[in-house]
């Protein structure tokens, strides 16, 4: 139920819509991320089994200034995907920004509804095939009740994409929140609190843990940070709860859901961090959540958790990489371009964490064929035509898929029908 802190949150997002966005920027770029990238939803939520021709009803619960809603609606429009996206939030100031962004893109598949996710399920809104709840649950008076309400708003076979805060990568944030509650109490006006916070930040001691955490930038001025709204959301927010992987798993299970994927999967795999065979013998006996918890604790740099969820009562929907007619797609990558730079290994960096992942011998030949249109069988035949043995092609396609899928970069497209 709403409480006094909830009222302070409402005032915050009315005074400082989050995140800070300028509708004029829509002419320059589309803000892309996770969750709710259409290719990810097709792959991780629906297991690349839900036909693209089937209308998709999506809800962006706590839509803010529109990042998730604009991204999903635009991607659906570009691909001529039937369906619509509903933006839901109680901030009229955030709605004004999101509506201007949608107008700049001439989106007709996006509608705006002012309301609270605390009132879900709502018969007037109906049920949805997909629900996005990004950066909201950790601010609710009862995150478990909030997630249950969202789960009850799903159609059978539907799923969700969520983002919640994680504690280890936010080291320094909660200490500074404690300090600012003393300097700028939550019952003061947002503008006054921002001014006091900025003054305090100018004198932040060298020993303050936030100064030693380079992965937290929302408190910095625009464009490198989040500006005033980012500073307020990070350091002055009246309610902010972080979840470890096991705590998130418990929250999800309590809502009658299951985790289909933690994004990016490789970040939740402890083995790249522990090459010692004796240690890997230990990790091999762990269940997926324990393995993910170990990776989270070892890395120490995860400030958020992004998860795709499915209803626990539904059969698991997993992408079938053994299907020769399935079409692999690259997320924000171009196959031929990547092929030209392919080596034996692929270096990647996540918030300062450097990983080196294996790339098979035929990676360049396979990547050159990945155009988002060819089926797996067609790709294999094309690589074989270049002189590679069928067994080697099958082996290397599997190895390449395992590496790139773990990076959330190689996915299976939704079938046409």
CSV table of C-alpha atoms in Angstrom, one decimal:
chain,number,residue,atom,x,y,z
A,1,UNK,CA,0.0,0.0,0.0
A,2,UNK,CA,1.2,3.6,-0.6
A,3,UNK,CA,2.8,5.3,2.4
A,4,UNK,CA,4.4,8.6,3.2
A,5,UNK,CA,7.6,7.6,1.4
A,6,UNK,CA,5.6,6.7,-1.6
A,7,UNK,CA,4.2,10.2,-1.7
A,8,UNK,CA,7.7,11.6,-1.5
A,9,UNK,CA,8.7,9.4,-4.5
A,10,UNK,CA,5.7,10.7,-6.5
A,11,UNK,CA,6.8,14.3,-5.8
A,12,UNK,CA,10.4,13.4,-6.8
A,13,UNK,CA,9.5,12.1,-10.2
A,14,UNK,CA,7.0,14.9,-10.8
A,15,UNK,CA,9.7,17.5,-10.1
A,16,UNK,CA,12.6,15.6,-11.7
A,17,UNK,CA,11.3,13.2,-14.5
A,18,UNK,CA,13.7,10.3,-14.8
A,19,UNK,CA,15.8,9.7,-16.8
A,20,UNK,CA,16.6,13.1,-18.2
A,21,UNK,CA,15.8,13.1,-21.9
A,22,UNK,CA,15.5,15.7,-24.6
A,23,UNK,CA,12.8,14.8,-27.3
A,24,UNK,CA,15.0,16.6,-29.9
A,25,UNK,CA,17.5,13.8,-29.5
A,26,UNK,CA,15.1,11.3,-31.1
A,27,UNK,CA,16.3,12.6,-34.5
A,28,UNK,CA,19.8,11.5,-33.7
A,29,UNK,CA,19.5,8.1,-32.1
A,30,UNK,CA,17.3,5.5,-30.5
A,31,UNK,CA,18.1,4.7,-26.8
A,32,UNK,CA,18.7,0.9,-26.9
A,33,UNK,CA,19.2,-1.4,-24.0
A,34,UNK,CA,17.9,-4.2,-21.9
A,35,UNK,CA,15.3,-5.3,-21.0
A,36,UNK,CA,12.6,-5.0,-23.7
A,37,UNK,CA,14.8,-5.1,-26.8
A,38,UNK,CA,12.5,-6.9,-29.2
A,39,UNK,CA,15.0,-9.5,-30.3
A,40,UNK,CA,15.7,-10.3,-26.6
A,41,UNK,CA,12.0,-10.6,-25.9
A,42,UNK,CA,11.5,-13.0,-28.8
A,43,UNK,CA,14.5,-15.1,-27.7
A,44,UNK,CA,14.5,-15.1,-23.9
A,45,UNK,CA,10.9,-14.7,-23.1
A,46,UNK,CA,9.2,-16.7,-25.9
A,47,UNK,CA,12.0,-19.0,-26.8
A,48,UNK,CA,11.9,-17.9,-30.5
A,49,UNK,CA,8.6,-19.8,-30.8
A,50,UNK,CA,6.0,-17.1,-30.8
A,51,UNK,CA,5.2,-16.1,-34.4
A,52,UNK,CA,6.1,-12.6,-35.4
A,53,UNK,CA,2.7,-12.3,-37.1
A,54,UNK,CA,0.9,-12.7,-33.8
A,55,UNK,CA,0.0,-9.3,-32.2
A,56,UNK,CA,2.0,-8.5,-29.2
A,57,UNK,CA,0.4,-6.5,-26.3
A,58,UNK,CA,3.2,-5.0,-24.1
A,59,UNK,CA,3.0,-3.0,-20.9
A,60,UNK,CA,5.8,-0.7,-19.8
A,61,UNK,CA,5.0,-0.5,-16.0
A,62,UNK,CA,6.7,2.6,-14.6
A,63,UNK,CA,7.5,4.0,-18.0
A,64,UNK,CA,9.3,7.2,-16.8
A,65,UNK,CA,10.4,9.4,-19.7
A,66,UNK,CA,10.0,6.6,-22.1
A,67,UNK,CA,13.2,4.7,-22.9
A,68,UNK,CA,11.7,1.2,-22.8
A,69,UNK,CA,8.4,2.2,-24.4
A,70,UNK,CA,10.0,4.2,-27.2
A,71,UNK,CA,12.5,1.4,-28.0
A,72,UNK,CA,10.0,-1.4,-28.1
A,73,UNK,CA,7.4,0.5,-30.0
A,74,UNK,CA,10.0,1.7,-32.6
A,75,UNK,CA,11.4,-1.7,-33.1
A,76,UNK,CA,7.9,-3.2,-33.6
A,77,UNK,CA,7.2,-0.4,-36.1
A,78,UNK,CA,10.4,-0.9,-38.0
A,79,UNK,CA,9.7,-4.6,-38.3
A,80,UNK,CA,6.0,-4.1,-39.1
A,81,UNK,CA,5.1,-6.2,-36.0
A,82,UNK,CA,1.4,-6.1,-35.1
A,83,UNK,CA,0.4,-5.1,-31.6
A,84,UNK,CA,0.8,-2.1,-29.3
A,85,UNK,CA,2.8,-0.8,-26.3
A,86,UNK,CA,1.2,0.7,-23.2
A,87,UNK,CA,3.2,3.2,-21.2
A,88,UNK,CA,2.0,3.3,-17.6
A,89,UNK,CA,3.3,5.8,-15.0
A,90,UNK,CA,1.8,8.2,-12.5
A,91,UNK,CA,4.1,11.1,-13.3
A,92,UNK,CA,2.5,13.6,-15.6
A,93,UNK,CA,5.8,15.4,-16.1
A,94,UNK,CA,7.4,12.1,-17.3
A,95,UNK,CA,4.5,11.5,-19.5
A,96,UNK,CA,4.9,14.9,-21.2
A,97,UNK,CA,8.5,14.0,-22.1
A,98,UNK,CA,7.7,10.5,-23.3
A,99,UNK,CA,4.8,11.8,-25.4
A,100,UNK,CA,7.0,14.3,-27.1
A,101,UNK,CA,9.6,11.6,-27.9
A,102,UNK,CA,6.9,9.4,-29.4
A,103,UNK,CA,5.5,12.3,-31.5
A,104,UNK,CA,9.0,13.0,-32.8
A,105,UNK,CA,9.1,9.4,-34.1
A,106,UNK,CA,5.5,9.4,-35.3
A,107,UNK,CA,4.8,6.3,-33.4
A,108,UNK,CA,1.1,5.1,-33.6
A,109,UNK,CA,1.5,1.9,-31.7
A,110,UNK,CA,2.2,3.5,-28.3
A,111,UNK,CA,-0.5,4.7,-25.9
A,112,UNK,CA,-0.1,6.5,-22.6
A,113,UNK,CA,-2.0,5.7,-19.4
A,114,UNK,CA,-1.4,7.6,-16.1
A,115,UNK,CA,-1.7,5.2,-13.2
A,116,UNK,CA,0.2,3.2,-10.6
A,117,UNK,CA,1.5,-0.3,-10.9
A,118,UNK,CA,0.3,-0.7,-7.3
A,119,UNK,CA,-3.2,-0.9,-8.8
A,120,UNK,CA,-2.4,-3.9,-11.0
A,121,UNK,CA,-3.9,-6.1,-12.2
A,122,UNK,CA,-6.4,-3.6,-13.7
A,123,UNK,CA,-9.4,-5.0,-15.6
A,124,UNK,CA,-9.5,-1.8,-17.6
A,125,UNK,CA,-6.0,-2.4,-18.9
A,126,UNK,CA,-6.5,-6.1,-19.4
A,127,UNK,CA,-3.7,-8.6,-19.6
A,128,UNK,CA,-0.4,-8.4,-21.6
A,129,UNK,CA,1.9,-10.8,-23.4
A,130,UNK,CA,4.9,-9.0,-22.2
A,131,UNK,CA,5.5,-6.6,-19.3
A,132,UNK,CA,8.6,-4.4,-18.7
A,133,UNK,CA,9.2,-3.2,-15.1
A,134,UNK,CA,12.6,-1.5,-15.2
A,135,UNK,CA,14.0,0.3,-12.2
A,136,UNK,CA,10.7,0.3,-10.3
A,137,UNK,CA,10.3,-2.7,-8.0
A,138,UNK,CA,13.2,-1.5,-5.7
A,139,UNK,CA,11.3,1.7,-4.9
A,140,UNK,CA,8.0,0.1,-4.0
A,141,UNK,CA,6.7,-0.2,-0.4
A,142,UNK,CA,6.3,-4.0,-1.0
A,143,UNK,CA,8.3,-5.3,-4.0
A,144,UNK,CA,6.9,-8.8,-3.6
A,145,UNK,CA,3.3,-7.5,-3.8
A,146,UNK,CA,4.2,-5.3,-6.8
A,147,UNK,CA,5.7,-8.2,-8.7
A,148,UNK,CA,2.7,-10.4,-7.9
A,149,UNK,CA,0.4,-7.7,-9.3
A,150,UNK,CA,2.5,-7.6,-12.5
A,151,UNK,CA,2.5,-11.4,-12.8
A,152,UNK,CA,-1.3,-11.4,-12.5
A,153,UNK,CA,-1.4,-9.1,-15.4
A,154,UNK,CA,0.3,-11.6,-17.8
A,155,UNK,CA,-1.5,-13.6,-20.4
A,156,UNK,CA,-0.8,-17.4,-20.3
A,157,UNK,CA,2.5,-17.9,-22.1
A,158,UNK,CA,3.5,-14.3,-21.3
A,159,UNK,CA,6.6,-13.0,-19.7
A,160,UNK,CA,8.5,-10.1,-18.2
A,161,UNK,CA,11.7,-8.1,-18.3
A,162,UNK,CA,12.8,-6.5,-15.1
A,163,UNK,CA,15.7,-4.5,-13.7
A,164,UNK,CA,16.4,-4.1,-10.0
A,165,UNK,CA,19.4,-2.7,-8.1
A,166,UNK,CA,22.2,-5.0,-7.0
A,167,UNK,CA,24.2,-4.2,-3.8
A,168,UNK,CA,27.9,-5.0,-4.5
A,169,UNK,CA,28.2,-2.7,-7.6
A,170,UNK,CA,26.5,0.1,-5.7
A,171,UNK,CA,29.2,0.3,-3.0
A,172,UNK,CA,29.3,3.8,-1.7
A,173,UNK,CA,25.8,4.7,-2.8
A,174,UNK,CA,24.0,3.8,0.5
A,175,UNK,CA,26.7,5.4,2.7
A,176,UNK,CA,26.2,8.7,0.8
A,177,UNK,CA,22.4,8.3,1.0
A,178,UNK,CA,22.8,8.1,4.8
A,179,UNK,CA,24.8,11.3,4.8
A,180,UNK,CA,22.4,13.2,2.6
A,181,UNK,CA,19.4,12.1,4.7
A,182,UNK,CA,21.0,14.1,7.5
A,183,UNK,CA,22.0,17.1,5.4
A,184,UNK,CA,18.9,17.2,3.1
A,185,UNK,CA,16.0,15.4,4.8
A,186,UNK,CA,13.4,13.8,2.5
A,187,UNK,CA,10.6,16.1,3.6
A,188,UNK,CA,12.3,19.1,2.0
A,189,UNK,CA,11.5,20.2,-1.5
A,190,UNK,CA,13.3,18.3,-4.3
A,191,UNK,CA,15.0,21.4,-5.6
A,192,UNK,CA,16.5,22.3,-2.2
A,193,UNK,CA,17.7,18.8,-1.7
A,194,UNK,CA,19.4,18.7,-5.1
A,195,UNK,CA,21.2,22.0,-4.2
A,196,UNK,CA,22.4,20.7,-0.9
A,197,UNK,CA,23.5,17.4,-2.4
A,198,UNK,CA,25.6,19.2,-5.1
A,199,UNK,CA,27.2,21.3,-2.4
A,200,UNK,CA,28.1,18.2,-0.4
A,201,UNK,CA,29.5,16.4,-3.5
A,202,UNK,CA,31.9,19.2,-4.1
A,203,UNK,CA,33.5,18.5,-0.7
A,204,UNK,CA,33.3,14.7,-0.8
A,205,UNK,CA,36.3,13.3,1.0
A,206,UNK,CA,38.8,11.2,-0.8
A,207,UNK,CA,37.9,8.3,1.5
A,208,UNK,CA,34.2,8.2,0.4
A,209,UNK,CA,33.6,4.9,-1.2
A,210,UNK,CA,31.5,6.4,-4.0
A,211,UNK,CA,34.6,8.2,-5.2
A,212,UNK,CA,36.3,4.8,-5.5
A,213,UNK,CA,33.4,3.3,-7.6
A,214,UNK,CA,33.9,4.4,-11.2
A,215,UNK,CA,30.9,2.4,-12.4
A,216,UNK,CA,28.3,4.6,-10.8
A,217,UNK,CA,27.9,7.8,-12.8
A,218,UNK,CA,24.2,8.8,-12.5
A,219,UNK,CA,25.1,11.6,-10.1
A,220,UNK,CA,27.4,13.3,-12.5
A,221,UNK,CA,26.4,16.3,-14.6
A,222,UNK,CA,25.0,15.8,-18.1
A,223,UNK,CA,26.1,14.4,-20.6
A,224,UNK,CA,28.5,12.0,-18.8
A,225,UNK,CA,26.0,11.4,-16.0
A,226,UNK,CA,22.3,11.7,-15.3
A,227,UNK,CA,22.1,15.4,-14.3
A,228,UNK,CA,19.9,16.6,-11.5
A,229,UNK,CA,17.3,13.8,-12.0
A,230,UNK,CA,20.0,11.2,-12.0
A,231,UNK,CA,21.6,12.6,-8.8
A,232,UNK,CA,18.3,12.7,-7.0
A,233,UNK,CA,17.3,9.2,-8.1
A,234,UNK,CA,20.7,7.8,-7.0
A,235,UNK,CA,21.5,9.6,-3.8
A,236,UNK,CA,18.3,11.3,-2.6
A,237,UNK,CA,15.7,8.6,-3.4
A,238,UNK,CA,13.6,8.1,-0.2
A,239,UNK,CA,13.3,4.3,-0.8
A,240,UNK,CA,16.0,2.1,-2.5
A,241,UNK,CA,16.3,-1.6,-1.9
A,242,UNK,CA,19.0,-3.7,-3.6
A,243,UNK,CA,18.8,-7.5,-4.3
A,244,UNK,CA,21.5,-10.1,-4.5
A,245,UNK,CA,20.9,-12.9,-7.0
A,246,UNK,CA,19.4,-15.3,-4.4
A,247,UNK,CA,17.2,-12.5,-3.1
A,248,UNK,CA,16.0,-11.7,-6.6
A,249,UNK,CA,15.4,-15.4,-7.3
A,250,UNK,CA,13.3,-15.6,-4.1
A,251,UNK,CA,11.3,-12.5,-5.1
A,252,UNK,CA,10.6,-14.0,-8.6
A,253,UNK,CA,9.6,-17.4,-7.2
A,254,UNK,CA,7.2,-15.8,-4.7
A,255,UNK,CA,5.4,-14.1,-7.6
A,256,UNK,CA,4.8,-17.4,-9.4
A,257,UNK,CA,7.5,-16.7,-12.0
A,258,UNK,CA,10.9,-18.2,-13.0
A,259,UNK,CA,14.1,-16.6,-14.3
A,260,UNK,CA,14.6,-17.5,-17.9
A,261,UNK,CA,17.8,-15.4,-18.3
A,262,UNK,CA,20.0,-13.1,-16.4
A,263,UNK,CA,21.5,-10.5,-18.7
A,264,UNK,CA,24.2,-10.9,-19.8
A,265,UNK,CA,24.5,-14.6,-19.1
A,266,UNK,CA,28.3,-14.6,-19.2
A,267,UNK,CA,28.4,-12.2,-16.3
A,268,UNK,CA,26.7,-14.7,-14.1
A,269,UNK,CA,29.1,-17.5,-15.0
A,270,UNK,CA,31.8,-17.9,-12.4
A,271,UNK,CA,34.0,-20.2,-14.6
A,272,UNK,CA,35.7,-17.4,-16.7
A,273,UNK,CA,36.7,-15.8,-13.3
A,274,UNK,CA,38.0,-19.1,-11.9
A,275,UNK,CA,40.4,-20.9,-14.3
A,276,UNK,CA,41.8,-23.1,-11.5
A,277,UNK,CA,40.6,-26.7,-12.1
A,278,UNK,CA,40.0,-27.4,-8.4
A,279,UNK,CA,37.8,-24.4,-8.1
A,280,UNK,CA,35.9,-25.3,-11.3
A,281,UNK,CA,35.3,-28.7,-9.9
A,282,UNK,CA,33.4,-27.0,-7.1
A,283,UNK,CA,31.4,-24.7,-9.4
A,284,UNK,CA,30.4,-27.7,-11.5
A,285,UNK,CA,28.3,-29.0,-8.6
A,286,UNK,CA,26.4,-25.7,-8.0
A,287,UNK,CA,22.9,-25.0,-9.2
A,288,UNK,CA,22.4,-22.0,-11.6
A,289,UNK,CA,21.4,-19.5,-8.9
A,290,UNK,CA,24.4,-20.4,-6.7
A,291,UNK,CA,26.7,-20.1,-9.6
A,292,UNK,CA,25.3,-16.7,-10.4
A,293,UNK,CA,25.5,-15.6,-6.8
A,294,UNK,CA,29.2,-16.7,-6.8
A,295,UNK,CA,29.9,-14.7,-10.0
A,296,UNK,CA,28.1,-11.7,-8.5
A,297,UNK,CA,30.1,-11.8,-5.3
A,298,UNK,CA,33.5,-12.4,-7.1
A,299,UNK,CA,33.1,-9.6,-9.7
A,300,UNK,CA,31.8,-7.0,-7.3
A,301,UNK,CA,30.8,-4.6,-10.1
A,302,UNK,CA,27.1,-5.5,-10.7
A,303,UNK,CA,25.0,-2.4,-9.8
A,304,UNK,CA,21.9,-3.8,-11.3
A,305,UNK,CA,20.3,-7.2,-12.3
A,306,UNK,CA,18.4,-7.5,-15.5
A,307,UNK,CA,16.3,-10.6,-15.8
A,308,UNK,CA,13.8,-12.0,-18.2
A,309,UNK,CA,11.0,-14.0,-16.5
A,310,UNK,CA,8.4,-16.6,-17.5
A,311,UNK,CA,5.3,-17.7,-15.7
A,312,UNK,CA,6.2,-20.7,-13.5
A,313,UNK,CA,2.9,-22.5,-14.5
A,314,UNK,CA,3.8,-22.4,-18.2
A,315,UNK,CA,6.1,-24.9,-19.9
A,316,UNK,CA,9.6,-23.4,-20.2
A,317,UNK,CA,10.1,-21.6,-23.5
A,318,UNK,CA,13.8,-22.2,-24.6
A,319,UNK,CA,15.3,-21.3,-27.9
A,320,UNK,CA,15.9,-24.4,-30.0
A,321,UNK,CA,19.3,-24.1,-31.6
A,322,UNK,CA,19.0,-27.6,-33.1
A,323,UNK,CA,16.2,-26.4,-35.4
A,324,UNK,CA,17.8,-26.1,-38.9
A,325,UNK,CA,15.1,-23.7,-40.0
A,326,UNK,CA,15.7,-21.2,-37.2
A,327,UNK,CA,17.2,-17.9,-38.1
A,328,UNK,CA,20.0,-16.6,-36.0
A,329,UNK,CA,20.3,-12.8,-35.6
A,330,UNK,CA,22.9,-10.5,-34.1
A,331,UNK,CA,21.9,-7.9,-31.6
A,332,UNK,CA,23.5,-4.5,-32.6
A,333,UNK,CA,26.2,-6.3,-34.5
A,334,UNK,CA,26.9,-6.8,-38.2
A,335,UNK,CA,28.0,-10.3,-39.1
A,336,UNK,CA,30.3,-9.5,-42.1
A,337,UNK,CA,31.9,-6.6,-40.2
A,338,UNK,CA,32.5,-8.7,-37.1
A,339,UNK,CA,33.9,-11.5,-39.4
A,340,UNK,CA,36.7,-9.2,-40.6
A,341,UNK,CA,38.0,-8.7,-37.1
A,342,UNK,CA,37.4,-12.3,-35.8
A,343,UNK,CA,40.4,-13.9,-34.1
A,344,UNK,CA,40.9,-17.0,-31.9
A,345,UNK,CA,39.5,-15.1,-28.9
A,346,UNK,CA,37.0,-12.3,-28.2
A,347,UNK,CA,37.9,-9.7,-25.5
A,348,UNK,CA,34.9,-8.1,-23.7
A,349,UNK,CA,34.7,-5.7,-20.9
A,350,UNK,CA,31.9,-5.2,-18.4
A,351,UNK,CA,32.2,-2.3,-16.0
A,352,UNK,CA,36.0,-2.8,-15.7
A,353,UNK,CA,35.9,-6.6,-15.7
A,354,UNK,CA,37.9,-7.9,-18.7
A,355,UNK,CA,37.0,-11.4,-20.1
A,356,UNK,CA,38.6,-13.3,-22.9
A,357,UNK,CA,36.2,-15.7,-24.6
A,358,UNK,CA,37.0,-18.4,-27.1
A,359,UNK,CA,36.1,-18.1,-30.8
A,360,UNK,CA,36.2,-21.2,-33.0
A,361,UNK,CA,38.3,-21.6,-36.1
A,362,UNK,CA,35.4,-21.2,-38.6
A,363,UNK,CA,33.9,-18.1,-36.7
A,364,UNK,CA,34.8,-15.6,-39.5
A,365,UNK,CA,33.2,-17.8,-42.2
A,366,UNK,CA,30.0,-18.3,-40.1
A,367,UNK,CA,29.7,-14.6,-39.1
A,368,UNK,CA,30.0,-13.6,-42.8
A,369,UNK,CA,26.8,-15.5,-43.5
A,370,UNK,CA,24.9,-14.1,-40.5
A,371,UNK,CA,22.5,-11.6,-42.1
A,372,UNK,CA,19.4,-12.1,-40.1
A,373,UNK,CA,17.7,-13.8,-43.0
A,374,UNK,CA,19.5,-17.1,-43.6
A,375,UNK,CA,18.5,-20.2,-41.6
A,376,UNK,CA,21.0,-22.2,-39.7
A,377,UNK,CA,20.9,-24.8,-42.4
A,378,UNK,CA,21.6,-22.2,-45.1
A,379,UNK,CA,24.5,-20.8,-43.2
A,380,UNK,CA,25.9,-24.3,-42.7
A,381,UNK,CA,25.7,-25.1,-46.4
A,382,UNK,CA,27.3,-21.8,-47.3
A,383,UNK,CA,30.3,-22.4,-45.0
A,384,UNK,CA,30.6,-26.0,-46.3
A,385,UNK,CA,30.7,-24.7,-49.8
A,386,UNK,CA,33.9,-22.9,-48.9
A,387,UNK,CA,35.5,-26.2,-48.2
A,388,UNK,CA,34.8,-26.9,-44.5
A,389,UNK,CA,33.8,-30.4,-43.4
A,390,UNK,CA,30.1,-30.7,-42.2
A,391,UNK,CA,31.2,-32.0,-38.8
A,392,UNK,CA,33.6,-29.1,-38.3
A,393,UNK,CA,30.9,-26.6,-39.3
A,394,UNK,CA,28.3,-28.1,-36.9
A,395,UNK,CA,30.9,-28.0,-34.1
A,396,UNK,CA,32.0,-24.5,-34.7
A,397,UNK,CA,28.5,-23.1,-35.2
A,398,UNK,CA,27.6,-24.5,-31.8
A,399,UNK,CA,30.8,-23.1,-30.2
A,400,UNK,CA,30.2,-19.7,-31.7
A,401,UNK,CA,26.6,-19.6,-30.6
A,402,UNK,CA,27.5,-20.6,-27.1
A,403,UNK,CA,30.0,-17.7,-26.8
A,404,UNK,CA,27.8,-15.0,-28.5
A,405,UNK,CA,24.5,-16.1,-26.8
A,406,UNK,CA,26.3,-15.8,-23.5
A,407,UNK,CA,27.0,-12.2,-24.4
A,408,UNK,CA,23.3,-11.7,-25.4
A,409,UNK,CA,24.5,-10.9,-28.9
A,410,UNK,CA,23.5,-13.9,-30.9
A,411,UNK,CA,19.8,-14.8,-30.6
A,412,UNK,CA,17.1,-16.7,-32.6
A,413,UNK,CA,14.5,-14.7,-34.4
A,414,UNK,CA,10.8,-15.2,-34.0
A,415,UNK,CA,9.3,-17.4,-36.7
A,416,UNK,CA,7.3,-15.6,-39.3
A,417,UNK,CA,4.2,-17.7,-38.6
